[in-house]
Short mmCIF file of C-alpha atoms in Angstrom, two decimals:
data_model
loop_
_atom_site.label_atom_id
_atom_site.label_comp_id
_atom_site.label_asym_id
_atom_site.label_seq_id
_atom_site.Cartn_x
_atom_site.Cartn_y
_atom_site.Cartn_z
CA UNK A 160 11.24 -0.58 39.81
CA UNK A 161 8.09 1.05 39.87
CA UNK A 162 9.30 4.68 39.22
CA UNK A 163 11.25 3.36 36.10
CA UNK A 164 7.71 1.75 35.05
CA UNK A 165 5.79 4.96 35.50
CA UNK A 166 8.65 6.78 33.55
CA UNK A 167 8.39 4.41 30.78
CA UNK A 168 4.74 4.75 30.36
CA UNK A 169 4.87 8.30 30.42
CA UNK A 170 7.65 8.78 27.83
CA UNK A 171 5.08 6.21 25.99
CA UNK A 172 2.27 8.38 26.47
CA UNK A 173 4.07 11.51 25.73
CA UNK A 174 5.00 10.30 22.22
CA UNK A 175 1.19 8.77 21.37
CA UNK A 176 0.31 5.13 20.67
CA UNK A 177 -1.65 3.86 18.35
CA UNK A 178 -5.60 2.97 19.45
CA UNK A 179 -8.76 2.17 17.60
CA UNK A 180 -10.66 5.37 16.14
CA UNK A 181 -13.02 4.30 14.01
CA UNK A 182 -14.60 0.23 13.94
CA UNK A 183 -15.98 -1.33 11.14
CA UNK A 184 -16.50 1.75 8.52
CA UNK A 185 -16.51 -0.87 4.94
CA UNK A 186 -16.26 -4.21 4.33
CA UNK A 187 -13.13 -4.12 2.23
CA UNK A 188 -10.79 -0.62 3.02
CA UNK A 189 -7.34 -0.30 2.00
CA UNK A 190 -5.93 2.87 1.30
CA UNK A 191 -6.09 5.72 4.32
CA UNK A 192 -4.82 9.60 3.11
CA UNK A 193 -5.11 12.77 5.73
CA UNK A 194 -4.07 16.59 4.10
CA UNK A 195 -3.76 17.83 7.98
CA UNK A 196 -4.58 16.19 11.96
CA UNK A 197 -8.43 16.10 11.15
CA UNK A 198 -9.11 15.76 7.11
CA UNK A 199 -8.67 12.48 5.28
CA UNK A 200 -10.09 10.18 3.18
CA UNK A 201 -10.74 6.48 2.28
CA UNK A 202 -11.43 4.55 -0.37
CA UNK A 203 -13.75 1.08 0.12
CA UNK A 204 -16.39 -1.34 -0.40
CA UNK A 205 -19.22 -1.60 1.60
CA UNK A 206 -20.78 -5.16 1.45
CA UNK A 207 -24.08 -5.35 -0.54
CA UNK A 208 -24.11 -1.50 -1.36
CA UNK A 209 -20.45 -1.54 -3.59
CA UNK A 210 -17.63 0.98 -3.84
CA UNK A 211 -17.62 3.87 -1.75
CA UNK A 212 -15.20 6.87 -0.89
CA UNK A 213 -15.46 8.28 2.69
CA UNK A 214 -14.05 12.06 3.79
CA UNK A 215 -13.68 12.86 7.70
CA UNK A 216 -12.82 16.07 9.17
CA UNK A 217 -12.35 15.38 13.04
CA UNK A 218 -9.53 12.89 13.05
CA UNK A 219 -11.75 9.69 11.99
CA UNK A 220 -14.40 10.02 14.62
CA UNK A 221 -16.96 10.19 12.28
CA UNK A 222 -17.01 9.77 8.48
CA UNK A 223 -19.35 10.45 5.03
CA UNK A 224 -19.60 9.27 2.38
CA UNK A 225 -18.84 11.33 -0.98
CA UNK A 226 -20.69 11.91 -3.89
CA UNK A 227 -19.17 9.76 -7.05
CA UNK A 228 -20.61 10.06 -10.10
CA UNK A 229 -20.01 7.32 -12.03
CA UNK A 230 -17.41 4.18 -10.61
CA UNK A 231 -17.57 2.23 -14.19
CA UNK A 232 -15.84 -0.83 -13.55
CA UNK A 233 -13.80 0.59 -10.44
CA UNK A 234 -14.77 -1.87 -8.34
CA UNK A 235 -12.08 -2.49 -6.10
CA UNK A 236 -10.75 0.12 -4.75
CA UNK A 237 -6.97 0.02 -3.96
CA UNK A 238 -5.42 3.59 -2.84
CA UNK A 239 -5.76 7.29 -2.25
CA UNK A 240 -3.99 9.99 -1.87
CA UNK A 241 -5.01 14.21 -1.33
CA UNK A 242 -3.23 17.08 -1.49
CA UNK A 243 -4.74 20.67 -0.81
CA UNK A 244 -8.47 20.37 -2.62
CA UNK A 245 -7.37 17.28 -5.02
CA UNK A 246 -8.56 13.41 -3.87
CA UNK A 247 -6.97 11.07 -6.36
CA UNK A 248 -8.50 6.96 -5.51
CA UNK A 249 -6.68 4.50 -7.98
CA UNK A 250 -8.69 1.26 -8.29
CA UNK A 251 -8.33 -1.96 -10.53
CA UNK A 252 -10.23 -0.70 -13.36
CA UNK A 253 -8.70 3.34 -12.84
CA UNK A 254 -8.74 6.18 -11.33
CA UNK A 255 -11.20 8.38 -9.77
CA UNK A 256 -10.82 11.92 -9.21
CA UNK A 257 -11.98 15.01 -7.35
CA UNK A 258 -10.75 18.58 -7.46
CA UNK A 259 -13.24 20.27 -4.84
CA UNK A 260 -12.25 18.87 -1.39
CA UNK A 261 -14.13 14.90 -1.75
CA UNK A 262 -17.27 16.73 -2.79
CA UNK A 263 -17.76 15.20 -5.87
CA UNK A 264 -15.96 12.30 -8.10
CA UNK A 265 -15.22 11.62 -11.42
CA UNK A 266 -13.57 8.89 -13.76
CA UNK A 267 -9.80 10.40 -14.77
CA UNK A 268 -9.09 9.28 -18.45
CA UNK A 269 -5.99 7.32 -19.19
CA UNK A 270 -5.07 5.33 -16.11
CA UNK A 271 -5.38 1.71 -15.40
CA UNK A 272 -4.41 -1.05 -12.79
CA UNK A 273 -3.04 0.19 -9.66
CA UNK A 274 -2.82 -0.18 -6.01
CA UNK A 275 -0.64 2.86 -5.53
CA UNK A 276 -0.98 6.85 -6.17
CA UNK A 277 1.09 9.22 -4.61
CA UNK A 278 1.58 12.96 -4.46
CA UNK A 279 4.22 13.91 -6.89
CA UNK A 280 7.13 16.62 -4.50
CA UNK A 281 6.36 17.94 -1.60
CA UNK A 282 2.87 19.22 -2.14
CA UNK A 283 1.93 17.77 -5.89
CA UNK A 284 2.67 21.73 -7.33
CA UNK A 285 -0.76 22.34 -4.68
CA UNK A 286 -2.61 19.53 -5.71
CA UNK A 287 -2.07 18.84 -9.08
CA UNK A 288 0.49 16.37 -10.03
CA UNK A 289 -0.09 12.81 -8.78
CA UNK A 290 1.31 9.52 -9.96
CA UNK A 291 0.39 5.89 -9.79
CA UNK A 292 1.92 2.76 -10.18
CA UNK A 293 0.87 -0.10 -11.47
CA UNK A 294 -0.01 -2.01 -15.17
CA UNK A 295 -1.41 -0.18 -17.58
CA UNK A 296 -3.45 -1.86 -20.47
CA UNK A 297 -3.06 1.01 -23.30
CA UNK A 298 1.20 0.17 -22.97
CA UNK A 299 1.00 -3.10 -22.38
CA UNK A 300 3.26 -2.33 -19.36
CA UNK A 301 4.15 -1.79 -16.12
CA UNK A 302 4.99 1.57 -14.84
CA UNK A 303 3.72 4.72 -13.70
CA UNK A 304 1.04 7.20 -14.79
CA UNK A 305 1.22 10.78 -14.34
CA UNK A 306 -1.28 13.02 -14.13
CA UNK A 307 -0.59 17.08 -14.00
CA UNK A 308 -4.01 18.46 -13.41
CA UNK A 309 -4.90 17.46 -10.23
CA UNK A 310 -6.27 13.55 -11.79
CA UNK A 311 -8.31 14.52 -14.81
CA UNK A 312 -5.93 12.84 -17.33
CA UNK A 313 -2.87 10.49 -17.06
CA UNK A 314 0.29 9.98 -19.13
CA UNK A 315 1.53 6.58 -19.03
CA UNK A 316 5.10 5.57 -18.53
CA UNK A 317 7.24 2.35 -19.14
CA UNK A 318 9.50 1.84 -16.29
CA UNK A 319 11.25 -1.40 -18.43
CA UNK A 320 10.73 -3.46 -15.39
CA UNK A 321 10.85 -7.65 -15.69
CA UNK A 322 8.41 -7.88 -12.59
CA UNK A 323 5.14 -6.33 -12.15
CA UNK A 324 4.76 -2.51 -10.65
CA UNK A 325 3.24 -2.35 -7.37
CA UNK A 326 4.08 1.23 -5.56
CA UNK A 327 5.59 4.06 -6.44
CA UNK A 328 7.25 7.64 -4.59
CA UNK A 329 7.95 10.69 -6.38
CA UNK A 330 9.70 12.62 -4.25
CA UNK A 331 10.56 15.52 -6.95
CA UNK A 332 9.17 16.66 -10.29
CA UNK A 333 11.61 13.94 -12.29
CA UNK A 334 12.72 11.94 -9.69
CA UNK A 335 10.54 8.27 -9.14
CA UNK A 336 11.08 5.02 -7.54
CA UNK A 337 8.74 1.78 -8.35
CA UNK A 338 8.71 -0.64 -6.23
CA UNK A 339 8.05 -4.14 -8.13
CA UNK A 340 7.50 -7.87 -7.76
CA UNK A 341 5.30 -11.00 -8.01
CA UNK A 342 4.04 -13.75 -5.53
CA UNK A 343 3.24 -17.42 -6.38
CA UNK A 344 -0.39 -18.86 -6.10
CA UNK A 345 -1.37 -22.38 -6.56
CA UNK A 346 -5.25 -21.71 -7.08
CA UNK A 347 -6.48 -23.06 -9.84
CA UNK A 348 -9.44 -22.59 -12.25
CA UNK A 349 -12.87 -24.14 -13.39
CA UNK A 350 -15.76 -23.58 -15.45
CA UNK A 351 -17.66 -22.61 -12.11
CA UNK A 352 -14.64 -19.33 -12.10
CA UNK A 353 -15.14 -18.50 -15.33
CA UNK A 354 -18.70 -18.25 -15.37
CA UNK A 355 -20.07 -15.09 -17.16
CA UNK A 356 -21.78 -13.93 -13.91
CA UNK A 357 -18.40 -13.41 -12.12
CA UNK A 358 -17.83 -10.62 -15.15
CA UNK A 359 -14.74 -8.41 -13.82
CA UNK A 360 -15.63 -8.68 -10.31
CA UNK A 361 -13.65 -9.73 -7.80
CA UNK A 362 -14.56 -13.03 -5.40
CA UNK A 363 -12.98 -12.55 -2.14
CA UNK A 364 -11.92 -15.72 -0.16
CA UNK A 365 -10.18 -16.57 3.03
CA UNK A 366 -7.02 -18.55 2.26
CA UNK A 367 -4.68 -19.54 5.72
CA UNK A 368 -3.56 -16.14 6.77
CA UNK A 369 -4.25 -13.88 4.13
CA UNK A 370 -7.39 -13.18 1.72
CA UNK A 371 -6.77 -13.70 -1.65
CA UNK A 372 -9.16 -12.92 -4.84
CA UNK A 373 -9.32 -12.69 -8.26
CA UNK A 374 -10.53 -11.77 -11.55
CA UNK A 375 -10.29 -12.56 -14.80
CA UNK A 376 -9.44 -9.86 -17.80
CA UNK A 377 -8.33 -10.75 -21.09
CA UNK A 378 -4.76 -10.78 -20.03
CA UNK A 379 -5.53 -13.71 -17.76
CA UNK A 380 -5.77 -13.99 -14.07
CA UNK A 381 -4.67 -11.55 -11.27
CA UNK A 382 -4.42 -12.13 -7.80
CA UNK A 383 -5.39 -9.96 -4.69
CA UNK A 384 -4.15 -9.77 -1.21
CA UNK A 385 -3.44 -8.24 2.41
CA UNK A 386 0.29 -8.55 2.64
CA UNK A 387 -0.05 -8.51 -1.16
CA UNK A 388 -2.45 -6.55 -2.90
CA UNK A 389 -3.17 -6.61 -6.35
CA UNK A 390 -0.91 -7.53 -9.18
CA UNK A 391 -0.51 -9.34 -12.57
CA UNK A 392 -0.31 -13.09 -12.55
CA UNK A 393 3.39 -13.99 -12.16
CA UNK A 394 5.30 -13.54 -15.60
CA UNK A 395 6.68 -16.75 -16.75
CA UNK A 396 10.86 -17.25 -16.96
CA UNK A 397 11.71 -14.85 -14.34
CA UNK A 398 11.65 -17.04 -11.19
CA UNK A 399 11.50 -21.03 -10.35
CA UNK A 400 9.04 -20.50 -7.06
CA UNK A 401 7.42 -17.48 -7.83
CA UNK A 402 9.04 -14.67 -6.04
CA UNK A 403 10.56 -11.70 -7.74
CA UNK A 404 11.63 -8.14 -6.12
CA UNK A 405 12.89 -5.21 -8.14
CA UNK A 406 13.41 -1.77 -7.32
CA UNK A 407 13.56 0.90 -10.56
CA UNK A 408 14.30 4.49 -11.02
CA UNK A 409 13.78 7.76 -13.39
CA UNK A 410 15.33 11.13 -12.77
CA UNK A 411 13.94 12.28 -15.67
CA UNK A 412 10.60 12.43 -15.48
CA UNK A 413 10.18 8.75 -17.20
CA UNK A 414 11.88 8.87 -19.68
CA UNK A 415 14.47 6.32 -19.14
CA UNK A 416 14.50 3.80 -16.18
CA UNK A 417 17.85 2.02 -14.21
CA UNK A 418 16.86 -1.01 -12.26
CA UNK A 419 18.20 -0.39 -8.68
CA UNK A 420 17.80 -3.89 -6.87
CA UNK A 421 16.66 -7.06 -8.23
CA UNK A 422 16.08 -10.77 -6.40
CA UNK A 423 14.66 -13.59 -7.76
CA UNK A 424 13.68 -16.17 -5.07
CA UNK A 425 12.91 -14.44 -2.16
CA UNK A 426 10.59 -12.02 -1.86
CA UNK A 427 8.51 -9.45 -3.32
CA UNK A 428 8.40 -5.32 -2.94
CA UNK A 429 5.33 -3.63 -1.18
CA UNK A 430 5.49 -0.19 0.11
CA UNK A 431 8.32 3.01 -0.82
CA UNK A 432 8.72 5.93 0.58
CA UNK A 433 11.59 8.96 0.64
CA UNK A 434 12.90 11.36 2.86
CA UNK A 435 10.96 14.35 2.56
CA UNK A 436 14.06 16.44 2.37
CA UNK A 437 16.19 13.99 1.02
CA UNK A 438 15.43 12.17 -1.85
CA UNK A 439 18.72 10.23 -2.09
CA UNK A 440 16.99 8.69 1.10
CA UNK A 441 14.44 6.08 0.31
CA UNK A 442 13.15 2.74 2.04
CA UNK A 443 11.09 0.13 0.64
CA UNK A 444 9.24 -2.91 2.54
CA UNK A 445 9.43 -6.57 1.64
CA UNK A 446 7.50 -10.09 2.61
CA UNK A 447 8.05 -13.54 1.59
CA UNK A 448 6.60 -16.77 2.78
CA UNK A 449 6.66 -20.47 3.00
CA UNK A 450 3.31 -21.25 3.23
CA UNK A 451 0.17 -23.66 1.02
CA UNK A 452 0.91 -21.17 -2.28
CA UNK A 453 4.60 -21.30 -2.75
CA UNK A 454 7.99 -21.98 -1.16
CA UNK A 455 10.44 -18.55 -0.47
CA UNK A 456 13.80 -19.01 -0.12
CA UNK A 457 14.56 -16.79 1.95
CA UNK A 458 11.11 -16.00 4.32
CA UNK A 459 9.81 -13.39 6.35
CA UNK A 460 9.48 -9.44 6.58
CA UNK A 461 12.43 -7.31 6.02
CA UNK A 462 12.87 -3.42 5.21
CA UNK A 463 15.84 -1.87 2.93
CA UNK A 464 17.03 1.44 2.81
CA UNK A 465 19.41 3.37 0.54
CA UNK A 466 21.14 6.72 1.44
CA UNK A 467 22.59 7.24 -1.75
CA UNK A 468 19.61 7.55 -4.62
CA UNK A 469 19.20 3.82 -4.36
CA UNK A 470 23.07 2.71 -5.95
CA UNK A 471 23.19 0.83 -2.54
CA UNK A 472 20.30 -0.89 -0.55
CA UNK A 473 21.26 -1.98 2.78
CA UNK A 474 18.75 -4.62 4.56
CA UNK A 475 18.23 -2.95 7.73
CA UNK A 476 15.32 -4.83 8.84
CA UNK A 477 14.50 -8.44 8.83
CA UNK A 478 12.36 -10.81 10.81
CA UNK A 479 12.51 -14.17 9.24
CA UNK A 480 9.55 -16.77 9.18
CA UNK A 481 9.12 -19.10 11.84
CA UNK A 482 7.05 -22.07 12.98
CA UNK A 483 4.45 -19.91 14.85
CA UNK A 484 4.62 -16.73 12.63
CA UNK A 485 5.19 -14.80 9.70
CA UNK A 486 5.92 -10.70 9.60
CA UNK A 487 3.74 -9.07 6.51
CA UNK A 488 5.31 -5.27 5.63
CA UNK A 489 3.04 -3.68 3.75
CA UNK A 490 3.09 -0.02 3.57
CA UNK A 491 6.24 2.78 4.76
CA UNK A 492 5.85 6.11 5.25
CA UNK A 493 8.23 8.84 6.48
CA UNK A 494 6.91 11.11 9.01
CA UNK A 495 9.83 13.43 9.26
CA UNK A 496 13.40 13.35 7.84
CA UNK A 497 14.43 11.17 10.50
CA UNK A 498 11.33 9.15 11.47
CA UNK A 499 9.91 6.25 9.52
CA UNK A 500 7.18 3.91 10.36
CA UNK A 501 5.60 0.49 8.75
CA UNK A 502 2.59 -1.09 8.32
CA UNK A 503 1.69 -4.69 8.42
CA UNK A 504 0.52 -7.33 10.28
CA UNK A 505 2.09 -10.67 12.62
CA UNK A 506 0.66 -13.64 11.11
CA UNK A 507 -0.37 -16.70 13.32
CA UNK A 508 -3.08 -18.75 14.52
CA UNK A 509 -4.93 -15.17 15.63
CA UNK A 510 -3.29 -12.16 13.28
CA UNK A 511 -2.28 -9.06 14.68
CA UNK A 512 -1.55 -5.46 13.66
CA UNK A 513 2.05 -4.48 13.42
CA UNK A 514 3.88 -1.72 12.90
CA UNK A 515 7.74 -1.02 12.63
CA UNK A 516 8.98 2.51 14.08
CA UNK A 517 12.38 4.33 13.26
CA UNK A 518 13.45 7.54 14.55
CA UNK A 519 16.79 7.38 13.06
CA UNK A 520 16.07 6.99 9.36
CA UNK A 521 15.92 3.41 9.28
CA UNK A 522 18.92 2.23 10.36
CA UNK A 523 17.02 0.94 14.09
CA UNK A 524 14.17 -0.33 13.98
CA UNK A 525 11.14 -0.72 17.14
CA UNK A 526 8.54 -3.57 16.84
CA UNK A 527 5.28 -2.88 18.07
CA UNK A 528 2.23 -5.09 18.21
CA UNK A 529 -0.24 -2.84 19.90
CA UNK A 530 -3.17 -4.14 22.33
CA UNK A 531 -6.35 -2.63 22.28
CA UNK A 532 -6.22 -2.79 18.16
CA UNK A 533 -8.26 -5.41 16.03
CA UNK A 534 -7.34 -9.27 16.52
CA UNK A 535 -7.56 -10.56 13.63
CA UNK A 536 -6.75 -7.66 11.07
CA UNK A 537 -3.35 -6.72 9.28
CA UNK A 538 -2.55 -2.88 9.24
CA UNK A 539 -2.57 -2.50 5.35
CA UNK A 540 -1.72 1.03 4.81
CA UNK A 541 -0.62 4.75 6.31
CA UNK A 542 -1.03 8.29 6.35
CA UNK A 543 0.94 10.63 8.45
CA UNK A 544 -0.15 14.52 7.91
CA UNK A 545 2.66 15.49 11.20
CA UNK A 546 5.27 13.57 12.63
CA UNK A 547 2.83 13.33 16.09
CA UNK A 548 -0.40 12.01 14.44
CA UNK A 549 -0.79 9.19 11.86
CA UNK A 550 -3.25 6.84 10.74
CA UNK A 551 -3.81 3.21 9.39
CA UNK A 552 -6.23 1.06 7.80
CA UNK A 553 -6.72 -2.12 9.31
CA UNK A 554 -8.14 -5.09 7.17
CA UNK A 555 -9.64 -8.12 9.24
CA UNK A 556 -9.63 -11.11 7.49
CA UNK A 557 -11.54 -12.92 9.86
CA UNK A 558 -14.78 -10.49 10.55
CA UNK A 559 -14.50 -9.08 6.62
CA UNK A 560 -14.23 -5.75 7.74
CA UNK A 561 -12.31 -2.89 7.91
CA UNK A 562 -11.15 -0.29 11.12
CA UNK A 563 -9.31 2.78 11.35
CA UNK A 564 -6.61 3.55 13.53
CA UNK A 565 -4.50 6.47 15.01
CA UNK A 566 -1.33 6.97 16.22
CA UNK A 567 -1.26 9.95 18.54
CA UNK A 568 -2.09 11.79 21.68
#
């Protein structure tokens, strides 16, 4: 018994495990994106100081902070993602932009709300074509935005979607998925919310086992969360408690849009990603919950994947809510063709990071709640620059503040 022990901790140790790298860098960090092993970024909010991108290049051991010129009303930041020199951060205000390696920042022109931004192909043509998803104030609409030089400018994009837009891949030049839905809240308003000194800024606040915030535009309230992030208040007609999931897809470029998958009911859509060979081959991960803000028909954590360019979905993962706990799946990521992992978090009295691991391109799935993490936090999103190292931001809605881990030897 022993011997088959050791041999299972060494085939563990062989293929890494995931370990705190870096505690405590912001206050509020969710969006992690590495270009190789050693050279990321992250977007975040340090607490009494304000927005603030970081750049590290040896693995998350130690970070700085980067030169921005001028946030404007970005606020919150949501995502990032880099290719080669370009940094792209997409925030609820816009996006911010650099084309020289995180050394400086700018404000891009014609963005708008979103919590996702992506790499458009393989490499974003060497940096220069990124898209977001997300709502976007000059259409009126949900969608994408498209920028082809490297985040300066952004073209907007319908995607004719009956939810609200929440992440987006782009595996080719013409070829995008959104990932879409809505979650109910029963918070309410006063005079006290309204008041002119909360201006577009966002109040964070514990609620049960997940943080939610808000703030108020002229298009009414929107609501933030871990397990959730940041969307448009729930769109009236399209769901008795609240929940709505849609997947949608262009393969030319945006300029039509077929809905894939849609569910009323259930749950919502967080994190897509695609085969980076394949982009037939696509997963997308999915919460719901019974809990104080609304009633899910169906709830827990679940994962679907399509093989096909998304005519079929297949639900290959699912861990419904019980009693004691609730699965959040927040972000996907492929690391290879054949090897997927997840980001989220087991919800209970104490929360826990938790990620879900495929090496078979999602049909199995591994469940792994790692010691030695942050009690407390939810793994909220990922970055894997090789199929051996990866890394995650970890949110802790107990301590307000935010960790970075690795995955890797």
């Amino acid at each position: 018994m022993r011997a088959v022990l050791a041999l299972v901790a060494l085939v563990a140790l062989a293929r890494g495990q995931w370990h705190m790298q870096y505690r405590q860098l912001a206050t509020i960090d969710l969006g992690i994106s590495f270009i190789d092993a050693n050279i990321g970024y992250t977007p975040g909010t340090l607490n009494g100081a304000g927005p603030a991108v970081f750049k590290t290049t040896d693995g998350a051991k130690t970070f700085e902070q980067c030169n921005v010129t001028n946030f404007g009303l970005d606020i919150m930041l949501l995502a990032v993602d880099a290719a080669a020199n370009s940094v792209v951060v997409s925030s609820e205000a816009g996006e911010l932009y650099s084309a020289d390696g995180g050394k400086t920042f700018h404000q891009s022109l014609g963005g708008g709300l979103s919590q996702s931004v992506r790499h458009i192909g393989p490499s974003g043509l060497g940096g220069h074509k990124f898209g977001c998803a997300g709502y976007y104030e000059l259409r009126k609409a949900d969608g994408v935005a498209v920028s082809v030089n490297s985040g300066r400018t952004f073209q907007l994009y319908d995607a004719k979607l009956f939810t609200s837009a929440r992440y987006g891949a782009f595996p080719t030049d013409t070829t995008w998925f959104v990932a879409a839905g809505e979650f109910p809240s029963n918070q309410t308003t006063s005079d006290d919310d309204n008041a002119d000194d909360d201006g577009p800024f966002a109040r964070i606040r514990p609620r049960g086992a997940r943080i939610k915030s808000y703030v108020f535009t002229e298009d009414g309230q929107m609501y933030f969360a871990p397990g959730a992030k940041i969307v448009p208040k729930a769109k009236s007609g399209n769901s008795t408690n609240g929940y709505a999931a849609q997947l949608s897809k262009t393969t030319d470029g945006g300029q039509t849009w077929k809905t894939l998958f849609a569910e009323n009911g259930t749950f919502y859509f967080n994190g897509i990603d695609c085969n980076p060979s394949n982009p037939d081959h696509c997963c997308a991960a999915g919460e719901g919950f019974t809990d104080q803000d609304g009633q899910s028909d169906e709830p827990g954590g679940r994962v679907h994947c399509t093989t096909d360019g998304g005519n079929t979905w297949n639900r290959t993962f699912w861990a419904p809510q019980n009693a004691s706990n609730a699965v959040s799946l927040m972000e996907i990521r492929f690391s290879s063709s054949t090897e997927i992992w997840v980001a989220g978090g087991l919800l209970g009295n104490v929360n826990r990071p938790l990620f879900l691991h495929s090496t078979d391109g999602g049909v199995n799935w591994d469940v792994d709640v790692p010691e030695g993490l942050d009690p407390g936090a939810l793994a909220v999103s990922l970055s894997f620059p090789t199929d051996k190292v990866g890394y995650t931001v970890m949110l802790n809605t107990v301590t307000q503040a935010a960790s970075i881990g690795k995955y890797g030897l």
